[in-house]
mmCIF file of C-alpha atoms in Angstrom:
data_model
loop_
_atom_site.group_PDB
_atom_site.id
_atom_site.type_symbol
_atom_site.label_atom_id
_atom_site.label_comp_id
_atom_site.label_asym_id
_atom_site.label_seq_id
_atom_site.Cartn_x
_atom_site.Cartn_y
_atom_site.Cartn_z
ATOM 1 C CA ASP N 18 171.001 124.025 168.093
ATOM 2 C CA ASN N 19 169.800 121.376 165.658
ATOM 3 C CA TYR N 20 173.417 120.675 164.753
ATOM 4 C CA TYR N 21 174.315 119.900 168.360
ATOM 5 C CA ALA N 22 171.159 117.827 168.831
ATOM 6 C CA ASP N 23 172.111 115.721 165.808
ATOM 7 C CA LEU N 24 175.632 115.165 167.160
ATOM 8 C CA THR N 25 174.172 114.131 170.518
ATOM 9 C CA ALA N 26 171.547 111.871 168.928
ATOM 10 C CA ARG N 27 174.209 110.072 166.896
ATOM 11 C CA ASN N 28 176.403 109.754 169.996
ATOM 12 C CA PHE N 29 179.150 111.436 167.974
ATOM 13 C CA SER N 30 182.580 110.696 169.394
ATOM 14 C CA PRO N 31 185.510 111.624 167.145
ATOM 15 C CA HIS N 32 188.761 109.676 167.214
ATOM 16 C CA THR N 33 191.844 110.985 165.441
ATOM 17 C CA CYS N 34 195.589 111.324 165.848
ATOM 18 C CA ALA N 35 195.068 115.092 165.596
ATOM 19 C CA SER N 36 194.065 115.820 169.197
ATOM 20 C CA ALA N 37 193.400 119.533 168.614
ATOM 21 C CA ILE N 38 190.505 118.743 166.254
ATOM 22 C CA GLU N 39 189.160 115.763 168.185
ATOM 23 C CA ILE N 40 186.166 117.747 169.397
ATOM 24 C CA ALA N 41 182.681 116.289 169.718
ATOM 25 C CA ARG N 42 180.909 119.632 170.219
ATOM 26 C CA PRO N 43 182.818 122.440 168.447
ATOM 27 C CA VAL N 44 182.133 125.765 170.172
ATOM 28 C CA ASN N 45 181.849 127.744 166.928
ATOM 29 C CA LEU N 46 180.109 125.093 164.832
ATOM 30 C CA LYS N 47 177.237 127.395 163.819
ATOM 31 C CA LYS N 48 179.617 130.162 162.723
ATOM 32 C CA CYS N 49 181.711 127.680 160.799
ATOM 33 C CA LEU N 50 178.730 126.170 158.985
ATOM 34 C CA ARG N 51 177.415 129.648 158.174
ATOM 35 C CA ALA N 52 180.802 130.681 156.732
ATOM 36 C CA ILE N 53 180.972 127.525 154.617
ATOM 37 C CA ASP N 54 177.487 128.251 153.290
ATOM 38 C CA ILE N 55 178.163 131.945 152.552
ATOM 39 C CA CYS N 56 181.422 131.131 150.746
ATOM 40 C CA ASN N 57 179.961 128.163 148.855
ATOM 41 C CA GLY N 58 182.665 126.117 150.536
ATOM 42 C CA VAL N 59 183.140 122.398 150.859
ATOM 43 C CA VAL N 60 184.248 120.200 153.731
ATOM 44 C CA ARG N 61 186.008 116.875 153.531
ATOM 45 C CA ALA N 62 186.997 114.422 156.220
ATOM 46 C CA VAL N 63 190.557 113.130 156.049
ATOM 47 C CA THR N 64 192.006 109.983 157.546
ATOM 48 C CA ASP N 65 194.768 109.794 160.127
ATOM 49 C CA GLU N 66 196.962 108.263 157.425
ATOM 50 C CA GLU N 67 196.358 111.273 155.164
ATOM 51 C CA ILE N 68 197.142 113.614 158.063
ATOM 52 C CA CYS N 69 200.392 111.777 158.848
ATOM 53 C CA ASP N 70 201.383 111.717 155.169
ATOM 54 C CA ALA N 71 200.766 115.474 154.982
ATOM 55 C CA LYS N 72 202.775 116.074 158.172
ATOM 56 C CA ALA N 73 205.667 114.083 156.685
ATOM 57 C CA ILE N 74 205.507 116.098 153.446
ATOM 58 C CA ILE N 75 205.575 119.323 155.466
ATOM 59 C CA GLY N 76 208.589 118.023 157.409
ATOM 60 C CA LYS N 77 210.359 117.097 154.181
ATOM 61 C CA TYR N 78 210.529 120.810 153.397
ATOM 62 C CA GLY N 79 211.949 121.725 156.798
ATOM 63 C CA LEU N 80 208.701 122.967 158.304
ATOM 64 C CA GLY N 81 206.861 121.626 161.300
ATOM 65 C CA CYS N 82 203.344 121.617 162.669
ATOM 66 C CA GLU N 83 201.002 119.569 164.783
ATOM 67 C CA PRO N 84 198.809 116.868 163.182
ATOM 68 C CA ALA N 85 195.703 119.097 163.332
ATOM 69 C CA SER N 86 197.446 121.718 161.192
ATOM 70 C CA ALA N 87 198.644 119.025 158.787
ATOM 71 C CA ALA N 88 194.965 118.196 158.241
ATOM 72 C CA THR N 89 194.796 121.371 156.115
ATOM 73 C CA ILE N 90 197.382 119.942 153.710
ATOM 74 C CA ALA N 91 195.645 116.555 153.770
ATOM 75 C CA GLY N 92 192.404 118.306 152.842
ATOM 76 C CA LEU N 93 194.115 120.242 150.066
ATOM 77 C CA ARG N 94 195.557 117.036 148.636
ATOM 78 C CA ARG N 95 192.109 115.417 148.757
ATOM 79 C CA LEU N 96 190.431 118.383 147.022
ATOM 80 C CA ARG N 97 193.166 118.435 144.351
ATOM 81 C CA ALA N 98 192.658 114.705 143.734
ATOM 82 C CA GLU N 99 188.912 115.301 143.384
ATOM 83 C CA GLY N 100 189.537 118.119 140.914
ATOM 84 C CA LEU N 101 187.813 120.731 143.086
ATOM 85 C CA ILE N 102 191.039 122.737 143.235
ATOM 86 C CA GLY N 103 192.880 123.184 139.956
ATOM 87 C CA ALA N 104 196.630 122.912 139.442
ATOM 88 C CA ASP N 105 196.793 126.621 138.556
ATOM 89 C CA GLU N 106 194.862 127.813 141.618
ATOM 90 C CA ARG N 107 196.528 129.339 144.679
ATOM 91 C CA VAL N 108 195.618 128.055 148.108
ATOM 92 C CA ALA N 109 196.725 129.076 151.601
ATOM 93 C CA CYS N 110 196.933 126.395 154.280
ATOM 94 C CA VAL N 111 197.488 127.680 157.795
ATOM 95 C CA LEU N 112 199.934 125.683 159.929
ATOM 96 C CA THR N 113 199.837 126.920 163.499
ATOM 97 C CA GLY N 114 200.403 124.145 166.004
ATOM 98 C CA HIS N 115 203.799 123.305 167.481
ATOM 99 C CA PRO N 116 205.585 120.356 165.834
ATOM 100 C CA LEU N 117 206.089 118.678 169.209
ATOM 101 C CA LYS N 118 202.372 118.447 169.953
ATOM 102 C CA ASP N 119 201.317 114.810 169.707
ATOM 103 C CA PRO N 120 204.955 113.691 169.229
ATOM 104 C CA ASN N 121 204.102 109.985 169.364
ATOM 105 C CA VAL N 122 202.045 110.401 166.199
ATOM 106 C CA THR N 123 205.159 111.509 164.336
ATOM 107 C CA VAL N 124 207.444 108.917 165.906
ATOM 108 C CA ASN N 125 205.015 106.058 165.212
ATOM 109 C CA TYR N 126 204.441 107.169 161.620
ATOM 110 C CA HIS N 127 208.135 107.130 160.842
ATOM 111 C CA LYS N 128 209.143 104.189 163.029
ATOM 112 C CA GLU N 129 206.235 101.743 163.110
ATOM 113 C CA LYS N 130 203.631 102.499 160.479
ATOM 114 C CA GLN N 131 206.020 102.981 157.565
ATOM 115 C CA GLY N 132 203.725 105.388 155.743
ATOM 116 C CA GLU N 133 204.141 106.458 152.147
ATOM 117 C CA PHE N 134 206.390 109.360 153.149
ATOM 118 C CA SER N 135 207.978 107.880 156.270
ATOM 119 C CA ASN N 136 211.639 108.435 156.996
ATOM 120 C CA PRO N 137 212.662 105.720 159.465
ATOM 121 C CA PRO N 138 215.076 106.845 162.178
ATOM 122 C CA VAL N 139 218.637 105.594 162.075
ATOM 123 C CA GLU N 140 220.079 104.457 165.377
ATOM 124 C CA ALA N 141 223.674 105.407 166.049
ATOM 125 C CA PRO N 142 226.097 104.667 168.850
ATOM 126 C CA ASN N 143 227.227 107.475 171.116
ATOM 127 C CA ASP N 144 230.451 107.879 169.143
ATOM 128 C CA ILE N 145 231.207 110.855 166.898
ATOM 129 C CA ASP N 146 233.311 108.822 164.446
ATOM 130 C CA GLU N 147 230.515 106.271 164.005
ATOM 131 C CA ILE N 148 227.982 109.051 163.485
ATOM 132 C CA ILE N 149 230.192 110.667 160.834
ATOM 133 C CA LYS N 150 230.411 107.291 159.054
ATOM 134 C CA LEU N 151 226.612 107.199 158.836
ATOM 135 C CA PHE N 152 226.692 110.399 156.787
ATOM 136 C CA GLY N 153 228.978 108.727 154.267
#
């Protein structure tokens, strides 16, 4: 209960592009904190930019997920950069959410924000010959 009291006292109000993890009072917070403690785990916050970069990397390999799931890859990248996870270690990141959840996040990343891994859309006329030309 102290955890929830602290969140309330700080007027905690999360804001992220990953709507599924934008939760001010997680239902299973106590269980989660206990599991982290028992496993000697670590937790890192990741930015929306890191989440969008991770989602773009996932998409590059033909996979899809929602931004909240991409946060697992963003966290992995952060922990690798910090040296907490070695290059020879195996890690499982669970990607569960549908790729079309929060679609504007993906569209904006690739169209407007021009992130590190963005792949800007190419506009084409409604003409099959013109579309074929775009593919070279």
